CSV table of C-alpha atoms in Angstrom, one decimal:
chain,number,residue,atom,x,y,z
A,29,UNK,CA,70.2,51.3,-10.1
A,30,UNK,CA,68.6,47.7,-10.1
A,31,UNK,CA,66.2,47.2,-13.0
A,32,UNK,CA,63.2,45.9,-10.8
A,33,UNK,CA,60.8,42.9,-12.2
A,34,UNK,CA,59.0,40.0,-11.4
A,35,UNK,CA,56.4,37.7,-12.2
A,36,UNK,CA,53.5,36.1,-10.0
A,37,UNK,CA,50.7,34.0,-11.7
A,38,UNK,CA,47.1,34.3,-11.0
A,39,UNK,CA,46.2,31.8,-8.7
A,40,UNK,CA,42.9,30.5,-6.8
A,41,UNK,CA,41.8,31.4,-3.3
A,42,UNK,CA,43.8,29.0,-1.2
A,43,UNK,CA,46.6,28.4,-3.5
A,44,UNK,CA,50.1,29.8,-2.5
A,45,UNK,CA,51.4,32.5,-5.1
A,46,UNK,CA,54.8,32.0,-6.1
A,47,UNK,CA,56.7,35.2,-6.8
A,48,UNK,CA,59.7,35.2,-9.1
A,49,UNK,CA,62.3,37.9,-9.1
A,50,UNK,CA,63.4,39.1,-12.8
A,51,UNK,CA,65.4,41.9,-11.5
A,52,UNK,CA,68.5,42.8,-13.2
A,53,UNK,CA,71.6,45.5,-12.8
A,54,UNK,CA,74.2,46.3,-15.3
A,55,UNK,CA,77.1,46.3,-12.9
A,56,UNK,CA,77.3,44.9,-9.8
A,57,UNK,CA,74.7,42.9,-8.3
A,58,UNK,CA,71.7,43.1,-6.3
A,59,UNK,CA,72.2,42.6,-2.4
A,60,UNK,CA,68.5,42.6,-1.0
A,61,UNK,CA,65.0,42.4,-1.8
A,62,UNK,CA,62.0,43.6,-0.1
A,63,UNK,CA,58.6,42.3,-0.9
A,64,UNK,CA,55.3,44.0,0.2
A,65,UNK,CA,52.4,41.6,-0.8
A,66,UNK,CA,49.7,44.1,-0.4
A,67,UNK,CA,47.4,42.0,1.7
A,68,UNK,CA,45.4,44.6,3.9
A,69,UNK,CA,44.2,42.1,6.4
A,70,UNK,CA,47.7,41.4,7.9
A,71,UNK,CA,51.0,43.4,8.5
A,72,UNK,CA,52.9,40.1,8.0
A,73,UNK,CA,52.6,40.3,4.3
A,74,UNK,CA,56.4,40.9,3.9
A,75,UNK,CA,59.3,39.1,2.9
A,76,UNK,CA,63.2,39.4,2.1
A,77,UNK,CA,63.8,36.3,0.2
A,78,UNK,CA,64.5,36.6,-3.5
A,79,UNK,CA,61.7,34.4,-4.7
A,80,UNK,CA,59.0,34.1,-1.9
A,81,UNK,CA,55.9,32.5,-1.5
A,82,UNK,CA,52.7,33.8,-0.1
A,83,UNK,CA,49.2,32.8,0.8
A,84,UNK,CA,46.4,35.5,0.3
A,85,UNK,CA,43.9,35.9,3.4
A,86,UNK,CA,41.3,36.4,0.9
A,87,UNK,CA,40.8,36.5,-3.1
A,88,UNK,CA,41.0,39.9,-5.0
A,89,UNK,CA,43.6,42.1,-6.6
A,90,UNK,CA,46.6,43.0,-4.8
A,91,UNK,CA,49.2,45.7,-5.5
A,92,UNK,CA,52.8,43.9,-4.7
A,93,UNK,CA,56.0,46.0,-4.4
A,94,UNK,CA,59.4,44.8,-4.7
A,95,UNK,CA,62.5,47.0,-3.6
A,96,UNK,CA,66.0,45.7,-4.6
A,97,UNK,CA,68.8,47.4,-3.5
A,98,UNK,CA,72.2,46.9,-4.8
A,99,UNK,CA,75.8,46.2,-3.6
A,100,UNK,CA,76.4,49.9,-3.8
A,101,UNK,CA,73.5,51.0,-2.0
A,102,UNK,CA,71.1,51.9,-5.1
A,103,UNK,CA,67.5,51.3,-4.6
A,104,UNK,CA,64.8,50.7,-7.1
A,105,UNK,CA,61.3,49.6,-6.6
A,106,UNK,CA,57.8,48.2,-8.7
A,107,UNK,CA,54.6,47.7,-8.0
A,108,UNK,CA,52.7,45.2,-10.1
A,109,UNK,CA,49.1,44.0,-9.5
A,110,UNK,CA,48.9,40.1,-8.5
A,111,UNK,CA,45.5,38.6,-8.9
A,112,UNK,CA,44.0,35.8,-6.5
A,113,UNK,CA,40.6,34.4,-7.9
A,114,UNK,CA,37.9,33.3,-6.1
A,115,UNK,CA,37.0,29.6,-5.9
A,116,UNK,CA,33.7,28.3,-6.6
A,117,UNK,CA,31.1,27.0,-3.7
A,118,UNK,CA,30.5,23.5,-4.5
A,119,UNK,CA,26.8,22.3,-3.3
A,120,UNK,CA,24.2,19.9,-4.4
A,121,UNK,CA,21.1,18.1,-2.9
A,122,UNK,CA,19.7,14.9,-4.0
A,123,UNK,CA,16.1,13.9,-3.9
A,124,UNK,CA,15.8,10.8,-1.7
A,125,UNK,CA,15.7,7.8,-3.5
A,126,UNK,CA,14.4,4.0,-2.8
A,127,UNK,CA,16.8,0.9,-3.5
A,128,UNK,CA,16.3,0.3,-7.2
A,129,UNK,CA,15.3,3.7,-8.3
A,130,UNK,CA,17.0,6.5,-9.7
A,131,UNK,CA,18.6,9.3,-7.3
A,132,UNK,CA,18.5,12.7,-8.8
A,133,UNK,CA,21.3,15.4,-7.9
A,134,UNK,CA,20.9,19.0,-8.6
A,135,UNK,CA,23.9,20.8,-8.8
A,136,UNK,CA,23.6,24.2,-6.1
A,137,UNK,CA,27.0,25.2,-6.8
A,138,UNK,CA,27.8,29.0,-6.7
A,139,UNK,CA,30.7,29.8,-9.4
A,140,UNK,CA,32.0,33.1,-7.7
A,141,UNK,CA,33.7,33.8,-11.0
A,142,UNK,CA,32.4,33.7,-14.3
A,143,UNK,CA,30.4,30.5,-14.1
A,144,UNK,CA,30.9,26.5,-13.5
A,145,UNK,CA,32.6,24.6,-16.7
A,146,UNK,CA,33.4,21.4,-15.0
A,147,UNK,CA,31.5,19.1,-12.6
A,148,UNK,CA,32.9,15.6,-11.2
A,149,UNK,CA,30.6,13.4,-9.4
A,150,UNK,CA,31.7,10.5,-7.3
A,151,UNK,CA,28.9,8.7,-6.0
A,152,UNK,CA,30.8,6.6,-3.4
A,153,UNK,CA,29.9,3.3,-4.7
A,154,UNK,CA,32.8,2.6,-6.6
A,155,UNK,CA,31.0,3.3,-10.1
A,156,UNK,CA,32.5,5.6,-12.7
A,157,UNK,CA,32.6,9.4,-12.1
A,158,UNK,CA,29.9,11.7,-13.7
A,159,UNK,CA,30.6,14.9,-15.3
A,160,UNK,CA,27.0,15.7,-16.0
A,161,UNK,CA,25.6,18.8,-13.9
A,162,UNK,CA,22.6,17.2,-12.9
A,163,UNK,CA,23.1,13.3,-13.0
A,164,UNK,CA,20.9,10.5,-12.1
A,165,UNK,CA,22.2,7.4,-10.4
A,166,UNK,CA,21.1,3.9,-9.5
A,167,UNK,CA,22.5,2.6,-6.1
A,168,UNK,CA,22.7,-1.2,-5.7
A,169,UNK,CA,22.4,-1.3,-2.0
A,170,UNK,CA,20.0,0.6,0.9
A,171,UNK,CA,22.6,2.1,3.0
A,172,UNK,CA,24.3,5.9,3.3
A,173,UNK,CA,26.8,6.9,0.5
A,174,UNK,CA,29.0,9.8,1.0
A,175,UNK,CA,28.5,11.6,-2.6
A,176,UNK,CA,31.4,13.9,-3.7
A,177,UNK,CA,30.9,16.8,-6.0
A,178,UNK,CA,34.2,18.8,-7.7
A,179,UNK,CA,33.3,21.8,-9.5
A,180,UNK,CA,35.5,24.0,-11.7
A,181,UNK,CA,34.7,27.6,-12.8
A,182,UNK,CA,35.6,29.8,-15.5
A,183,UNK,CA,38.8,30.8,-13.9
A,184,UNK,CA,39.8,27.3,-13.4
A,185,UNK,CA,39.4,27.1,-9.6
A,186,UNK,CA,38.2,24.4,-7.8
A,187,UNK,CA,35.9,23.6,-5.1
A,188,UNK,CA,34.9,20.2,-3.1
A,189,UNK,CA,31.8,19.0,-1.3
A,190,UNK,CA,30.8,15.8,0.2
A,191,UNK,CA,27.4,14.9,1.5
A,192,UNK,CA,25.9,12.0,2.7
A,193,UNK,CA,22.8,10.3,0.6
A,194,UNK,CA,20.7,8.0,2.0
A,195,UNK,CA,19.2,5.2,-0.2
A,196,UNK,CA,16.1,3.7,1.5
A,197,UNK,CA,15.0,0.2,1.6
A,198,UNK,CA,12.4,-1.3,-0.1
A,199,UNK,CA,9.6,-3.5,2.0
A,200,UNK,CA,9.6,-7.3,1.1
A,201,UNK,CA,5.7,-7.4,0.7
A,202,UNK,CA,4.0,-11.0,1.8
A,203,UNK,CA,0.7,-11.9,3.3
A,204,UNK,CA,-1.4,-14.8,4.2
A,205,UNK,CA,-5.4,-15.3,4.8
A,206,UNK,CA,-6.9,-17.9,7.4
A,207,UNK,CA,-9.1,-19.3,4.5
A,208,UNK,CA,-9.2,-19.2,0.6
A,209,UNK,CA,-12.4,-20.9,-0.6
A,210,UNK,CA,-16.4,-20.2,1.2
A,211,UNK,CA,-19.7,-19.2,0.5
A,212,UNK,CA,-20.9,-15.6,0.8
A,213,UNK,CA,-21.2,-13.9,2.9
A,214,UNK,CA,-17.6,-15.1,3.0
A,215,UNK,CA,-15.2,-13.3,5.4
A,216,UNK,CA,-11.4,-13.7,5.5
A,217,UNK,CA,-8.9,-12.5,7.8
A,218,UNK,CA,-5.7,-11.4,6.1
A,219,UNK,CA,-2.3,-11.1,7.7
A,220,UNK,CA,0.6,-9.0,7.0
A,221,UNK,CA,3.8,-10.9,6.5
A,222,UNK,CA,5.8,-8.2,5.1
A,223,UNK,CA,9.7,-7.2,6.4
A,224,UNK,CA,12.0,-4.7,6.0
A,225,UNK,CA,15.9,-4.7,6.2
A,226,UNK,CA,16.2,-1.3,7.9
A,227,UNK,CA,13.4,0.9,9.6
A,228,UNK,CA,9.9,-0.1,10.0
A,229,UNK,CA,6.9,-0.3,7.7
A,230,UNK,CA,4.6,2.5,8.4
A,231,UNK,CA,1.6,2.1,5.9
A,232,UNK,CA,-0.4,-0.6,4.1
A,233,UNK,CA,-3.2,-0.5,1.4
A,234,UNK,CA,-5.1,-3.7,0.8
A,235,UNK,CA,-7.0,-3.9,-2.5
A,236,UNK,CA,-9.4,-6.8,-2.1
A,237,UNK,CA,-10.4,-7.0,-5.9
A,238,UNK,CA,-13.9,-6.7,-5.1
A,239,UNK,CA,-14.3,-2.8,-5.9
A,240,UNK,CA,-14.7,-2.0,-2.3
A,241,UNK,CA,-12.5,0.6,-0.5
A,242,UNK,CA,-8.9,-0.3,0.2
A,243,UNK,CA,-8.1,-1.1,3.7
A,244,UNK,CA,-5.1,0.9,5.8
A,245,UNK,CA,-5.2,-1.6,8.6
A,246,UNK,CA,-2.4,-3.9,8.8
A,247,UNK,CA,-4.1,-7.1,9.2
A,248,UNK,CA,-7.5,-6.5,8.1
A,249,UNK,CA,-10.8,-8.7,7.8
A,250,UNK,CA,-13.1,-8.5,4.6
A,251,UNK,CA,-16.5,-10.2,3.6
A,252,UNK,CA,-17.2,-10.8,0.1
A,253,UNK,CA,-20.8,-10.8,-0.6
A,254,UNK,CA,-20.8,-12.1,-4.0
A,255,UNK,CA,-19.3,-15.4,-5.7
A,256,UNK,CA,-16.2,-15.2,-8.1
A,257,UNK,CA,-12.4,-15.1,-7.7
A,258,UNK,CA,-10.6,-12.2,-6.5
A,259,UNK,CA,-7.1,-11.1,-6.6
A,260,UNK,CA,-5.6,-9.5,-3.7
A,261,UNK,CA,-3.0,-6.6,-3.7
A,262,UNK,CA,-1.0,-4.9,-0.7
A,263,UNK,CA,1.0,-2.0,-1.0
A,264,UNK,CA,3.5,-1.5,1.9
A,265,UNK,CA,5.5,1.8,2.3
A,266,UNK,CA,8.5,1.5,4.2
A,267,UNK,CA,11.0,4.2,5.9
A,268,UNK,CA,11.8,7.0,3.5
A,269,UNK,CA,8.4,6.5,1.8
A,270,UNK,CA,9.4,3.7,-0.2
A,271,UNK,CA,6.7,1.2,-1.3
A,272,UNK,CA,6.5,-2.2,-2.7
A,273,UNK,CA,3.5,-4.0,-4.1
A,274,UNK,CA,2.6,-7.7,-4.1
A,275,UNK,CA,-0.4,-9.0,-5.9
A,276,UNK,CA,-1.9,-12.7,-5.6
A,277,UNK,CA,-3.8,-13.7,-8.6
A,278,UNK,CA,-7.2,-15.5,-7.9
A,279,UNK,CA,-6.5,-15.8,-4.1
A,280,UNK,CA,-9.8,-15.8,-2.8
A,281,UNK,CA,-12.6,-18.0,-4.4
A,282,UNK,CA,-16.4,-17.2,-3.5
A,283,UNK,CA,-18.5,-20.4,-4.4
A,284,UNK,CA,-22.3,-19.8,-5.8
A,285,UNK,CA,-25.1,-20.1,-3.8
A,286,UNK,CA,-28.2,-21.9,-4.6
A,287,UNK,CA,-31.8,-20.2,-4.4
A,288,UNK,CA,-34.2,-22.0,-2.3
A,289,UNK,CA,-37.7,-21.7,-3.5
A,290,UNK,CA,-41.0,-24.3,-3.6
A,291,UNK,CA,-44.7,-24.1,-3.8
A,292,UNK,CA,-47.2,-25.8,-1.5
A,293,UNK,CA,-50.5,-27.2,-2.7
A,294,UNK,CA,-52.8,-26.9,-1.6
A,295,UNK,CA,-52.3,-23.8,0.5
A,296,UNK,CA,-54.6,-22.9,2.4
A,297,UNK,CA,-56.1,-25.9,3.1
A,298,UNK,CA,-58.8,-27.4,5.7
A,299,UNK,CA,-58.2,-30.1,8.0
A,300,UNK,CA,-60.8,-32.4,6.5
A,301,UNK,CA,-58.2,-32.3,3.3
A,302,UNK,CA,-54.7,-32.3,5.4
A,303,UNK,CA,-52.3,-33.4,2.8
A,304,UNK,CA,-49.9,-30.8,1.8
A,305,UNK,CA,-47.6,-31.5,-1.5
A,306,UNK,CA,-44.5,-29.4,-1.7
A,307,UNK,CA,-42.7,-28.8,-5.0
A,308,UNK,CA,-38.8,-27.7,-4.9
A,309,UNK,CA,-38.2,-24.7,-7.2
A,310,UNK,CA,-34.9,-23.9,-6.2
A,311,UNK,CA,-31.9,-22.7,-8.9
A,312,UNK,CA,-28.6,-23.0,-8.6
A,313,UNK,CA,-28.0,-26.6,-8.5
A,314,UNK,CA,-28.8,-27.8,-5.0
A,315,UNK,CA,-27.6,-31.1,-4.2
A,316,UNK,CA,-29.4,-31.9,-1.0
A,317,UNK,CA,-32.7,-30.7,0.5
A,318,UNK,CA,-33.9,-30.4,4.1
A,319,UNK,CA,-37.6,-29.7,5.1
A,320,UNK,CA,-39.0,-28.6,8.1
A,321,UNK,CA,-42.9,-28.9,7.8
A,322,UNK,CA,-43.2,-26.6,11.2
A,323,UNK,CA,-45.6,-29.3,12.9
A,324,UNK,CA,-44.6,-29.0,16.8
A,325,UNK,CA,-46.9,-31.7,17.6
A,326,UNK,CA,-44.6,-34.4,15.6
A,327,UNK,CA,-40.9,-35.2,15.8
A,328,UNK,CA,-41.7,-36.7,12.2
A,329,UNK,CA,-42.1,-33.3,10.7
A,330,UNK,CA,-38.9,-33.4,8.5
A,331,UNK,CA,-38.1,-34.9,5.4
A,332,UNK,CA,-34.9,-34.9,2.9
A,333,UNK,CA,-36.0,-35.5,-0.3
A,334,UNK,CA,-36.3,-32.9,-3.4
A,335,UNK,CA,-40.1,-33.1,-3.4
A,336,UNK,CA,-42.4,-33.6,-0.1
A,337,UNK,CA,-45.8,-34.3,1.2
A,338,UNK,CA,-47.0,-34.1,4.8
A,339,UNK,CA,-49.9,-34.7,6.5
A,340,UNK,CA,-50.9,-32.1,9.4
A,341,UNK,CA,-52.8,-34.0,11.9
A,342,UNK,CA,-54.2,-30.9,14.2
A,343,UNK,CA,-58.1,-31.3,14.3
A,344,UNK,CA,-58.6,-27.8,14.8
A,345,UNK,CA,-56.3,-26.6,12.2
A,346,UNK,CA,-53.5,-24.2,12.6
A,347,UNK,CA,-50.4,-22.0,10.8
A,348,UNK,CA,-47.4,-23.8,10.1
A,349,UNK,CA,-43.9,-22.2,9.0
A,350,UNK,CA,-42.4,-24.7,6.3
A,351,UNK,CA,-38.9,-24.3,6.0
A,352,UNK,CA,-36.6,-25.5,3.0
A,353,UNK,CA,-32.9,-25.6,3.3
A,354,UNK,CA,-30.9,-26.4,0.1
A,355,UNK,CA,-27.3,-27.0,0.0
A,356,UNK,CA,-24.9,-27.0,-3.2
A,357,UNK,CA,-22.1,-29.2,-4.0
A,358,UNK,CA,-19.8,-26.5,-2.5
A,359,UNK,CA,-21.5,-26.8,0.8
A,360,UNK,CA,-23.2,-23.4,0.2
A,361,UNK,CA,-26.8,-23.1,1.8
A,362,UNK,CA,-30.0,-21.2,1.1
A,363,UNK,CA,-33.2,-21.5,2.9
A,364,UNK,CA,-36.6,-19.9,2.4
A,365,UNK,CA,-39.8,-20.0,4.6
A,366,UNK,CA,-43.8,-20.5,3.5
A,367,UNK,CA,-46.6,-20.0,5.7
A,368,UNK,CA,-49.1,-22.9,5.3
A,369,UNK,CA,-52.7,-22.7,6.7
A,370,UNK,CA,-54.5,-25.4,7.7
A,371,UNK,CA,-58.4,-24.1,8.5
A,372,UNK,CA,-60.5,-25.7,10.8
A,373,UNK,CA,-63.6,-27.4,9.4
A,374,UNK,CA,-66.3,-30.1,10.5
A,375,UNK,CA,-68.1,-32.9,8.9
A,376,UNK,CA,-71.2,-34.8,10.4
A,377,UNK,CA,-73.3,-37.8,9.4
A,378,UNK,CA,-76.4,-39.2,11.0
A,379,UNK,CA,-78.3,-42.1,9.6
A,380,UNK,CA,-81.9,-41.8,8.6
A,381,UNK,CA,-82.8,-45.5,9.9
A,382,UNK,CA,-81.5,-48.3,12.6
A,383,UNK,CA,-82.6,-51.9,13.3
A,384,UNK,CA,-82.5,-52.3,17.2
A,385,UNK,CA,-83.0,-55.9,17.1
A,386,UNK,CA,-80.1,-57.1,19.0
A,387,UNK,CA,-78.1,-58.4,16.2
A,388,UNK,CA,-75.3,-56.0,16.6
A,389,UNK,CA,-75.7,-54.4,13.5
A,390,UNK,CA,-77.0,-50.9,13.5
A,391,UNK,CA,-78.4,-51.4,16.7
A,392,UNK,CA,-77.9,-47.9,17.8
A,393,UNK,CA,-79.0,-44.6,16.4
A,394,UNK,CA,-76.2,-42.1,17.0
A,395,UNK,CA,-74.3,-39.4,14.9
A,396,UNK,CA,-70.8,-39.4,14.0
A,397,UNK,CA,-68.4,-36.6,12.7
A,398,UNK,CA,-65.3,-34.7,12.6
A,399,UNK,CA,-64.4,-31.1,14.1
A,400,UNK,CA,-67.2,-31.3,16.7
A,401,UNK,CA,-67.1,-32.0,20.3
A,402,UNK,CA,-70.9,-32.6,21.0
A,403,UNK,CA,-74.0,-32.7,19.9
A,404,UNK,CA,-78.2,-33.0,20.2
A,405,UNK,CA,-80.1,-34.8,18.8
A,406,UNK,CA,-84.3,-34.2,18.8
A,407,UNK,CA,-86.4,-36.9,17.6
A,408,UNK,CA,-90.1,-36.2,16.5
């Protein structure tokens, strides 16, 4: 009888099993071999070769039978279990990244047999491989990279997966303003000039530097109420949620404003004393003054001196709105108005004697006055 024997190494699923016949016979020779590989999923799991190979359709333990027949027709057989190990299932995810920031890779591989013992990461950009389970990597370009992961389990079986990973571009932030220096209330129109290499900019956040609420508009307008210098910041959000920030220090200058103030003496006054003196009390270093004394009967009721004096001419008195406009060296303006009251009054003079001698001096007896239109004289 033949002494039947063979070997078959343990392989991973997807790898061909190589069978090596070790059968012997004490006299004569072995004439034929009949193999049954014990694969339950097919009927073609047979071979008559002395040293065949076979690719199993699944993983597991298979009872392989070899029947040897000698030249004299003597038959022997042996059944030996052959093992096909499961392969791991390679898988991972990558947290979407922006150019210049690290992409985080999370291994999601399933070992199926034992545990995963080895990882090989090829990031698809020509950089060195990584053997960490959950590596991070900074890509130098904003494009799509085919990242490959090769995993090995305890049985030495290998699986590979390739997944595209997108690296989103960063916006290039830029902006301008239609004016940079002015007086409060100083309103500025800002223009977004940001660009992005791929995709579009989807959101904007403006910080105008004056503790006001941020603006989400692309091209906002903003008014500054207080003098000072203000740094302006724009945050732009591009495709993939990637953000870039630009701050222009001290971009906006709001100049100080003078404070107009003055006094008028006397106020109120009367038509018999119509001269009013105006004294400037303005602060904030004004450099020019412009007075309007509110006398609509005169085109000369203006002055450009710091302190002024004006004579009101209306005999019946009136109420006058006096306005002072002050301007500082930066061209910033303030004004204030005071109401001047000129009250009506009258005066009358009549002599106690006259000389009607025809010499042209005091020949008539009559009164004279101010603030009256007519009068009567009774002589007793």
